[in-house]
């Protein structure tokens, strides 16, 4: 029998678009590195998702690239091309048949795309600025600057991916505007040096993310209805000099909160992390954005939430939804054990003999072993 102490974790929650979730637990997006070579969903991925979809209220998939220029991970699944429709349909069905809302995360890597996995030999970006992870690499990693018409086409790519998500049966999409990828590159003054309508001022740097949102909403209105969930993931700050700071992201989130989105998703490694030096040091990032968003839309935060007590603490601080990533990698039955009153049995470690029991695909497992640790929530 469930411990009544954790009743709030398992209580229903209604998103700002009126869709009610069964509880407060969301599966965070994690890269699997395990799609088929052509970008279609693999059988190993289907097993991985199915194993973790019973119990949580909502499941956000790994990033699915919306363009042949946007791939950032080996074997990343693709949200474009008719040949990917069958696998995406199976993925949506596998998640939903276990009871979770299925959310397809839409992604473009921009300057963080992988040479050899994209349709050109050069990545694209707002201003041709080398991504930090490639700063010590050869000139091959200097991205080319997107032309105005290409920007418009990329916005349409997000719309086309949304139409595919609707067609194959997903309950919603999450726009990946975080972690240094293309949408964040447009908002960051570090990577966006443009002086046209897409950059220059803070407001113009918001133009691309807001245009993507409008296109996704337009497609939603054409092919679905308001029950189709649209989320947006954002990062609070960047480590680079002249990178994003809290004040700028607060301004963005203030705008995002008025866009009619179903939820906003803060991407941090620790739900209680503090802003960087020079920012407001009296509140955590999660608390700051909780207050900025207020009751205008729903808010999801995550990071280092391991136990039900950790999760309960998040909810008690007025954050209505929390994400579990690595925790559900190690313990797919996290929610079911909580429901059964077996929270003391929740696994918090991973051993080298666990792959088959946990339905972790081969390439994802190899990545875990090579890192000597768990993958990041990307």
Tab-separated table of C-alpha atoms in Angstrom:
chain	number	residue	atom	x	y	z
A	1	UNK	CA	0.000	0.000	0.000
A	2	UNK	CA	1.255	3.467	-0.887
A	3	UNK	CA	2.780	5.564	1.864
A	4	UNK	CA	0.360	8.498	2.205
A	5	UNK	CA	3.361	10.759	2.711
A	6	UNK	CA	3.928	10.606	-1.061
A	7	UNK	CA	0.327	11.169	-2.090
A	8	UNK	CA	1.147	14.485	-3.783
A	9	UNK	CA	3.660	12.821	-6.142
A	10	UNK	CA	0.902	10.555	-7.412
A	11	UNK	CA	-1.813	13.218	-7.528
A	12	UNK	CA	-3.195	14.308	-10.934
A	13	UNK	CA	-2.056	17.570	-12.481
A	14	UNK	CA	-3.684	19.573	-15.270
A	15	UNK	CA	-1.384	21.265	-17.778
A	16	UNK	CA	-2.143	24.810	-18.836
A	17	UNK	CA	-3.774	23.567	-22.068
A	18	UNK	CA	-6.299	21.534	-20.054
A	19	UNK	CA	-4.764	18.068	-20.428
A	20	UNK	CA	-4.701	16.188	-17.127
A	21	UNK	CA	-1.653	14.083	-16.259
A	22	UNK	CA	-2.050	11.058	-14.008
A	23	UNK	CA	0.692	12.194	-11.623
A	24	UNK	CA	3.646	14.588	-11.299
A	25	UNK	CA	6.363	12.305	-12.716
A	26	UNK	CA	7.832	13.058	-16.152
A	27	UNK	CA	10.443	10.940	-17.923
A	28	UNK	CA	13.225	13.330	-18.896
A	29	UNK	CA	14.693	13.154	-22.416
A	30	UNK	CA	17.883	11.094	-22.628
A	31	UNK	CA	19.923	10.342	-25.727
A	32	UNK	CA	19.969	6.626	-26.528
A	33	UNK	CA	22.595	6.550	-29.333
A	34	UNK	CA	20.623	3.505	-30.432
A	35	UNK	CA	18.450	4.261	-33.440
A	36	UNK	CA	18.947	2.428	-36.690
A	37	UNK	CA	21.745	3.758	-38.888
A	38	UNK	CA	19.212	5.429	-41.194
A	39	UNK	CA	17.701	7.385	-38.281
A	40	UNK	CA	14.626	5.230	-37.854
A	41	UNK	CA	13.557	3.949	-34.435
A	42	UNK	CA	15.182	0.621	-33.551
A	43	UNK	CA	13.701	-2.385	-31.776
A	44	UNK	CA	16.136	-1.796	-28.915
A	45	UNK	CA	14.793	1.719	-28.467
A	46	UNK	CA	11.215	0.462	-28.471
A	47	UNK	CA	12.051	-1.978	-25.671
A	48	UNK	CA	13.839	0.778	-23.731
A	49	UNK	CA	10.863	3.160	-23.935
A	50	UNK	CA	8.274	0.488	-23.224
A	51	UNK	CA	10.150	-0.627	-20.103
A	52	UNK	CA	9.949	2.881	-18.607
A	53	UNK	CA	6.522	4.094	-19.738
A	54	UNK	CA	4.383	2.383	-17.098
A	55	UNK	CA	3.929	4.653	-14.106
A	56	UNK	CA	5.154	8.117	-15.159
A	57	UNK	CA	2.498	10.519	-16.403
A	58	UNK	CA	4.452	11.882	-19.355
A	59	UNK	CA	7.434	10.597	-21.357
A	60	UNK	CA	9.636	13.010	-23.328
A	61	UNK	CA	11.637	11.155	-25.950
A	62	UNK	CA	15.283	11.597	-26.777
A	63	UNK	CA	15.952	14.471	-29.156
A	64	UNK	CA	14.653	13.793	-32.668
A	65	UNK	CA	16.349	15.866	-35.346
A	66	UNK	CA	14.064	17.867	-37.622
A	67	UNK	CA	16.582	18.418	-40.416
A	68	UNK	CA	19.364	16.679	-42.315
A	69	UNK	CA	21.636	19.478	-41.045
A	70	UNK	CA	20.703	19.075	-37.389
A	71	UNK	CA	21.996	15.673	-36.234
A	72	UNK	CA	24.063	15.922	-33.029
A	73	UNK	CA	24.337	12.283	-31.927
A	74	UNK	CA	25.273	9.007	-33.576
A	75	UNK	CA	22.148	7.004	-34.423
A	76	UNK	CA	19.879	9.913	-33.510
A	77	UNK	CA	16.282	9.349	-34.543
A	78	UNK	CA	14.817	11.577	-37.227
A	79	UNK	CA	11.525	13.429	-37.186
A	80	UNK	CA	11.499	13.901	-40.950
A	81	UNK	CA	11.191	11.627	-43.967
A	82	UNK	CA	8.390	9.214	-44.779
A	83	UNK	CA	10.598	6.175	-44.137
A	84	UNK	CA	10.696	7.127	-40.446
A	85	UNK	CA	6.902	7.136	-40.043
A	86	UNK	CA	6.498	3.428	-39.115
A	87	UNK	CA	9.110	3.524	-36.357
A	88	UNK	CA	7.817	6.775	-34.883
A	89	UNK	CA	4.300	5.346	-34.930
A	90	UNK	CA	5.480	2.290	-33.014
A	91	UNK	CA	7.313	4.517	-30.535
A	92	UNK	CA	4.257	6.649	-29.811
A	93	UNK	CA	2.137	3.530	-29.386
A	94	UNK	CA	4.648	1.811	-27.072
A	95	UNK	CA	4.653	4.799	-24.735
A	96	UNK	CA	0.898	5.381	-24.769
A	97	UNK	CA	-0.119	1.758	-24.313
A	98	UNK	CA	1.666	1.813	-20.952
A	99	UNK	CA	-0.319	4.862	-19.862
A	100	UNK	CA	2.090	7.781	-20.288
A	101	UNK	CA	1.574	10.817	-22.497
A	102	UNK	CA	4.015	10.531	-25.422
A	103	UNK	CA	5.994	13.696	-26.204
A	104	UNK	CA	8.393	13.874	-29.167
A	105	UNK	CA	11.307	16.228	-28.539
A	106	UNK	CA	12.153	18.308	-31.637
A	107	UNK	CA	15.810	19.254	-32.053
A	108	UNK	CA	18.333	20.909	-34.363
A	109	UNK	CA	21.980	20.875	-33.312
A	110	UNK	CA	23.139	23.892	-35.306
A	111	UNK	CA	26.856	24.390	-34.658
A	112	UNK	CA	26.825	21.361	-32.338
A	113	UNK	CA	25.832	18.987	-35.127
A	114	UNK	CA	28.170	16.150	-36.076
A	115	UNK	CA	30.223	16.246	-39.256
A	116	UNK	CA	29.675	12.942	-40.987
A	117	UNK	CA	26.089	12.691	-39.771
A	118	UNK	CA	24.684	15.711	-41.592
A	119	UNK	CA	23.949	16.298	-45.260
A	120	UNK	CA	26.751	18.859	-45.691
A	121	UNK	CA	30.377	18.840	-44.599
A	122	UNK	CA	29.815	21.976	-42.559
A	123	UNK	CA	27.432	22.724	-39.729
A	124	UNK	CA	25.135	25.748	-39.750
A	125	UNK	CA	24.591	28.419	-37.128
A	126	UNK	CA	23.301	31.972	-36.694
A	127	UNK	CA	26.717	33.622	-37.141
A	128	UNK	CA	29.436	31.089	-37.892
A	129	UNK	CA	30.680	30.923	-34.297
A	130	UNK	CA	32.424	27.673	-33.362
A	131	UNK	CA	30.600	25.695	-30.686
A	132	UNK	CA	32.485	25.464	-27.399
A	133	UNK	CA	32.822	21.693	-27.642
A	134	UNK	CA	34.679	22.148	-30.964
A	135	UNK	CA	36.806	25.167	-29.994
A	136	UNK	CA	40.078	23.212	-30.181
A	137	UNK	CA	39.176	21.440	-33.425
A	138	UNK	CA	40.128	22.129	-37.038
A	139	UNK	CA	38.585	24.711	-39.342
A	140	UNK	CA	36.184	22.007	-40.507
A	141	UNK	CA	34.198	22.753	-37.351
A	142	UNK	CA	33.622	26.407	-38.152
A	143	UNK	CA	29.922	26.504	-39.078
A	144	UNK	CA	28.569	28.529	-41.933
A	145	UNK	CA	26.067	31.302	-41.309
A	146	UNK	CA	22.453	30.604	-42.166
A	147	UNK	CA	20.905	32.829	-44.813
A	148	UNK	CA	17.543	34.456	-44.135
A	149	UNK	CA	15.662	32.051	-46.408
A	150	UNK	CA	17.354	29.084	-44.728
A	151	UNK	CA	16.184	30.344	-41.353
A	152	UNK	CA	12.614	30.473	-42.621
A	153	UNK	CA	13.000	26.966	-44.028
A	154	UNK	CA	14.336	25.687	-40.698
A	155	UNK	CA	11.331	27.147	-38.909
A	156	UNK	CA	9.131	25.267	-41.370
A	157	UNK	CA	11.115	22.093	-40.612
A	158	UNK	CA	9.966	22.347	-36.995
A	159	UNK	CA	6.416	22.661	-38.277
A	160	UNK	CA	6.766	19.655	-40.565
A	161	UNK	CA	8.151	17.586	-37.685
A	162	UNK	CA	5.165	18.630	-35.586
A	163	UNK	CA	2.789	17.463	-38.323
A	164	UNK	CA	4.577	14.103	-38.349
A	165	UNK	CA	4.280	13.861	-34.554
A	166	UNK	CA	0.541	14.461	-34.832
A	167	UNK	CA	0.151	12.014	-37.699
A	168	UNK	CA	1.937	9.134	-35.961
A	169	UNK	CA	0.024	9.569	-32.706
A	170	UNK	CA	2.179	11.500	-30.257
A	171	UNK	CA	0.312	13.431	-27.573
A	172	UNK	CA	2.592	16.412	-28.014
A	173	UNK	CA	6.012	17.812	-28.837
A	174	UNK	CA	8.737	19.511	-26.864
A	175	UNK	CA	10.736	22.224	-28.628
A	176	UNK	CA	14.382	21.786	-27.611
A	177	UNK	CA	15.534	25.336	-26.965
A	178	UNK	CA	18.239	24.380	-24.472
A	179	UNK	CA	21.722	22.913	-24.022
A	180	UNK	CA	23.483	25.036	-26.624
A	181	UNK	CA	21.636	23.769	-29.701
A	182	UNK	CA	20.369	25.868	-32.606
A	183	UNK	CA	17.430	27.600	-30.933
A	184	UNK	CA	19.584	28.617	-27.975
A	185	UNK	CA	22.346	29.675	-30.372
A	186	UNK	CA	19.959	32.233	-31.848
A	187	UNK	CA	19.082	33.590	-28.412
A	188	UNK	CA	22.666	33.739	-27.110
A	189	UNK	CA	24.716	36.882	-27.735
A	190	UNK	CA	27.802	34.634	-27.681
A	191	UNK	CA	26.730	32.735	-30.794
A	192	UNK	CA	24.391	35.247	-32.467
A	193	UNK	CA	26.197	38.283	-33.874
A	194	UNK	CA	23.603	39.046	-36.535
A	195	UNK	CA	22.373	42.579	-37.167
A	196	UNK	CA	19.241	41.710	-39.135
A	197	UNK	CA	15.779	40.781	-37.844
A	198	UNK	CA	17.236	37.652	-36.201
A	199	UNK	CA	19.788	39.339	-33.933
A	200	UNK	CA	21.361	42.473	-32.503
A	201	UNK	CA	19.048	43.280	-29.597
A	202	UNK	CA	17.674	41.025	-26.893
A	203	UNK	CA	14.248	41.208	-28.488
A	204	UNK	CA	15.559	40.293	-31.941
A	205	UNK	CA	17.508	37.373	-30.514
A	206	UNK	CA	14.169	36.073	-29.260
A	207	UNK	CA	12.755	36.188	-32.801
A	208	UNK	CA	13.835	32.700	-33.854
A	209	UNK	CA	12.567	30.781	-30.799
A	210	UNK	CA	9.294	32.704	-30.891
A	211	UNK	CA	8.917	32.046	-34.626
A	212	UNK	CA	9.473	28.317	-34.070
A	213	UNK	CA	6.787	28.328	-31.385
A	214	UNK	CA	4.344	30.127	-33.675
A	215	UNK	CA	4.956	27.624	-36.467
A	216	UNK	CA	4.476	24.651	-34.155
A	217	UNK	CA	1.248	26.179	-32.834
A	218	UNK	CA	0.047	26.885	-36.381
A	219	UNK	CA	0.548	23.249	-37.349
A	220	UNK	CA	-1.110	22.105	-34.110
A	221	UNK	CA	-4.145	24.229	-34.907
A	222	UNK	CA	-4.300	22.886	-38.469
A	223	UNK	CA	-3.893	19.171	-37.763
A	224	UNK	CA	-4.880	18.668	-34.111
A	225	UNK	CA	-6.494	20.661	-31.308
A	226	UNK	CA	-5.537	22.320	-28.048
A	227	UNK	CA	-5.206	18.931	-26.348
A	228	UNK	CA	-1.979	18.471	-28.307
A	229	UNK	CA	0.750	19.333	-25.809
A	230	UNK	CA	3.479	21.833	-26.743
A	231	UNK	CA	6.387	22.213	-24.341
A	232	UNK	CA	9.599	24.227	-24.555
A	233	UNK	CA	12.920	23.326	-22.937
A	234	UNK	CA	15.340	26.098	-21.965
A	235	UNK	CA	18.708	26.491	-20.251
A	236	UNK	CA	19.269	29.216	-17.653
A	237	UNK	CA	22.837	30.331	-18.413
A	238	UNK	CA	25.943	29.641	-20.474
A	239	UNK	CA	29.517	29.350	-19.173
A	240	UNK	CA	31.075	31.354	-22.011
A	241	UNK	CA	32.025	34.995	-21.631
A	242	UNK	CA	29.176	37.008	-23.149
A	243	UNK	CA	27.013	33.889	-23.043
A	244	UNK	CA	23.463	33.750	-21.740
A	245	UNK	CA	22.923	35.129	-18.258
A	246	UNK	CA	20.003	34.834	-15.886
A	247	UNK	CA	18.637	38.284	-16.630
A	248	UNK	CA	18.370	37.519	-20.341
A	249	UNK	CA	16.804	34.121	-19.774
A	250	UNK	CA	14.322	35.589	-17.310
A	251	UNK	CA	13.265	37.993	-20.069
A	252	UNK	CA	12.898	35.082	-22.509
A	253	UNK	CA	10.918	32.963	-20.052
A	254	UNK	CA	8.660	35.935	-19.352
A	255	UNK	CA	7.882	36.027	-23.082
A	256	UNK	CA	7.554	32.242	-23.344
A	257	UNK	CA	5.046	32.236	-20.499
A	258	UNK	CA	2.684	34.312	-22.640
A	259	UNK	CA	2.856	32.112	-25.754
A	260	UNK	CA	0.115	29.639	-24.883
A	261	UNK	CA	2.526	26.754	-24.319
A	262	UNK	CA	1.473	23.717	-22.300
A	263	UNK	CA	4.600	23.759	-20.137
A	264	UNK	CA	8.134	25.130	-19.786
A	265	UNK	CA	10.999	22.760	-18.970
A	266	UNK	CA	14.121	23.994	-17.166
A	267	UNK	CA	17.261	22.071	-18.164
A	268	UNK	CA	19.669	21.891	-15.205
A	269	UNK	CA	21.828	19.177	-13.662
A	270	UNK	CA	20.551	19.919	-10.171
A	271	UNK	CA	17.064	21.158	-9.441
A	272	UNK	CA	18.413	23.283	-6.579
A	273	UNK	CA	21.428	24.746	-8.416
A	274	UNK	CA	22.142	28.415	-7.816
A	275	UNK	CA	22.685	31.064	-10.490
A	276	UNK	CA	26.243	31.849	-11.497
A	277	UNK	CA	28.245	34.539	-9.739
A	278	UNK	CA	26.836	37.998	-10.280
A	279	UNK	CA	23.217	36.864	-10.417
A	280	UNK	CA	20.549	36.732	-7.734
A	281	UNK	CA	22.028	34.441	-5.077
A	282	UNK	CA	19.035	34.304	-2.735
A	283	UNK	CA	16.968	31.844	-4.794
A	284	UNK	CA	17.740	28.725	-6.787
A	285	UNK	CA	17.265	28.764	-10.552
A	286	UNK	CA	14.151	26.617	-10.218
A	287	UNK	CA	12.645	29.011	-7.684
A	288	UNK	CA	13.456	32.041	-9.845
A	289	UNK	CA	11.743	30.610	-12.913
A	290	UNK	CA	8.853	29.270	-10.835
A	291	UNK	CA	8.184	32.847	-9.772
A	292	UNK	CA	8.665	34.318	-13.259
A	293	UNK	CA	6.253	31.821	-14.822
A	294	UNK	CA	3.767	32.071	-11.930
A	295	UNK	CA	0.399	30.709	-13.059
A	296	UNK	CA	0.772	31.574	-16.753
A	297	UNK	CA	1.814	28.073	-17.801
A	298	UNK	CA	2.995	24.807	-16.251
A	299	UNK	CA	6.578	24.379	-15.047
A	300	UNK	CA	8.800	21.300	-15.092
A	301	UNK	CA	12.199	21.122	-13.414
A	302	UNK	CA	14.623	18.277	-12.876
A	303	UNK	CA	18.151	17.266	-11.938
A	304	UNK	CA	19.515	15.153	-9.078
A	305	UNK	CA	16.056	14.077	-7.933
A	306	UNK	CA	16.773	10.543	-6.813
A	307	UNK	CA	14.312	9.520	-4.121
A	308	UNK	CA	10.614	10.114	-3.439
A	309	UNK	CA	11.653	12.451	-0.629
A	310	UNK	CA	13.694	14.500	-3.118
A	311	UNK	CA	10.669	14.648	-5.410
A	312	UNK	CA	8.307	15.603	-2.606
A	313	UNK	CA	10.600	18.476	-1.659
A	314	UNK	CA	10.384	19.808	-5.221
A	315	UNK	CA	6.585	19.715	-5.205
A	316	UNK	CA	6.400	21.328	-1.778
A	317	UNK	CA	8.383	24.267	-3.151
A	318	UNK	CA	5.611	25.002	-5.624
A	319	UNK	CA	7.125	23.303	-8.677
A	320	UNK	CA	4.259	21.178	-10.023
A	321	UNK	CA	6.151	18.687	-12.217
A	322	UNK	CA	9.524	16.992	-11.869
A	323	UNK	CA	11.601	15.004	-14.318
A	324	UNK	CA	13.458	11.757	-13.749
A	325	UNK	CA	16.121	10.706	-16.238
A	326	UNK	CA	19.037	8.676	-14.967
A	327	UNK	CA	16.888	7.556	-12.051
A	328	UNK	CA	14.518	5.761	-14.436
A	329	UNK	CA	17.451	4.386	-16.370
A	330	UNK	CA	18.542	2.618	-13.176
A	331	UNK	CA	15.029	1.959	-11.866
A	332	UNK	CA	12.297	1.694	-14.514
A	333	UNK	CA	9.830	0.709	-11.761
A	334	UNK	CA	10.383	3.887	-9.703
A	335	UNK	CA	6.722	4.931	-9.855
A	336	UNK	CA	5.262	1.447	-9.532
A	337	UNK	CA	7.332	0.736	-6.432
A	338	UNK	CA	6.176	4.034	-4.950
A	339	UNK	CA	2.538	3.131	-5.633
A	340	UNK	CA	3.040	-0.268	-4.005
A	341	UNK	CA	4.639	1.222	-0.887
A	342	UNK	CA	7.994	-0.329	-1.788
A	343	UNK	CA	9.952	2.906	-2.071
A	344	UNK	CA	12.785	1.412	-0.011
A	345	UNK	CA	13.395	-1.009	-2.897
A	346	UNK	CA	14.011	1.724	-5.484
A	347	UNK	CA	17.398	1.091	-7.087
A	348	UNK	CA	19.894	3.968	-7.070
A	349	UNK	CA	22.904	2.220	-8.609
A	350	UNK	CA	23.797	0.526	-11.870
A	351	UNK	CA	26.061	-2.490	-12.289
A	352	UNK	CA	27.718	-4.004	-15.352
A	353	UNK	CA	25.335	-6.959	-15.284
A	354	UNK	CA	22.131	-4.911	-15.522
A	355	UNK	CA	21.780	-4.242	-19.245
A	356	UNK	CA	19.280	-6.940	-20.185
A	357	UNK	CA	17.198	-6.617	-17.036
A	358	UNK	CA	16.842	-2.879	-17.611
A	359	UNK	CA	16.253	-3.103	-21.393
A	360	UNK	CA	19.086	-0.715	-22.209
A	361	UNK	CA	20.021	-0.802	-25.932
A	362	UNK	CA	23.527	-1.930	-26.875
A	363	UNK	CA	24.855	1.429	-28.112
A	364	UNK	CA	23.475	3.261	-25.090
A	365	UNK	CA	25.037	0.652	-22.818
A	366	UNK	CA	28.404	1.019	-24.558
A	367	UNK	CA	28.188	4.770	-24.056
A	368	UNK	CA	27.477	4.325	-20.354
A	369	UNK	CA	30.452	1.994	-19.934
A	370	UNK	CA	32.793	4.244	-21.916
A	371	UNK	CA	31.910	7.230	-19.747
A	372	UNK	CA	32.247	5.188	-16.578
A	373	UNK	CA	29.057	6.857	-15.524
A	374	UNK	CA	25.514	7.642	-16.556
A	375	UNK	CA	24.682	9.729	-19.626
A	376	UNK	CA	23.617	13.315	-19.280
A	377	UNK	CA	20.050	14.392	-19.873
A	378	UNK	CA	20.437	15.963	-23.297
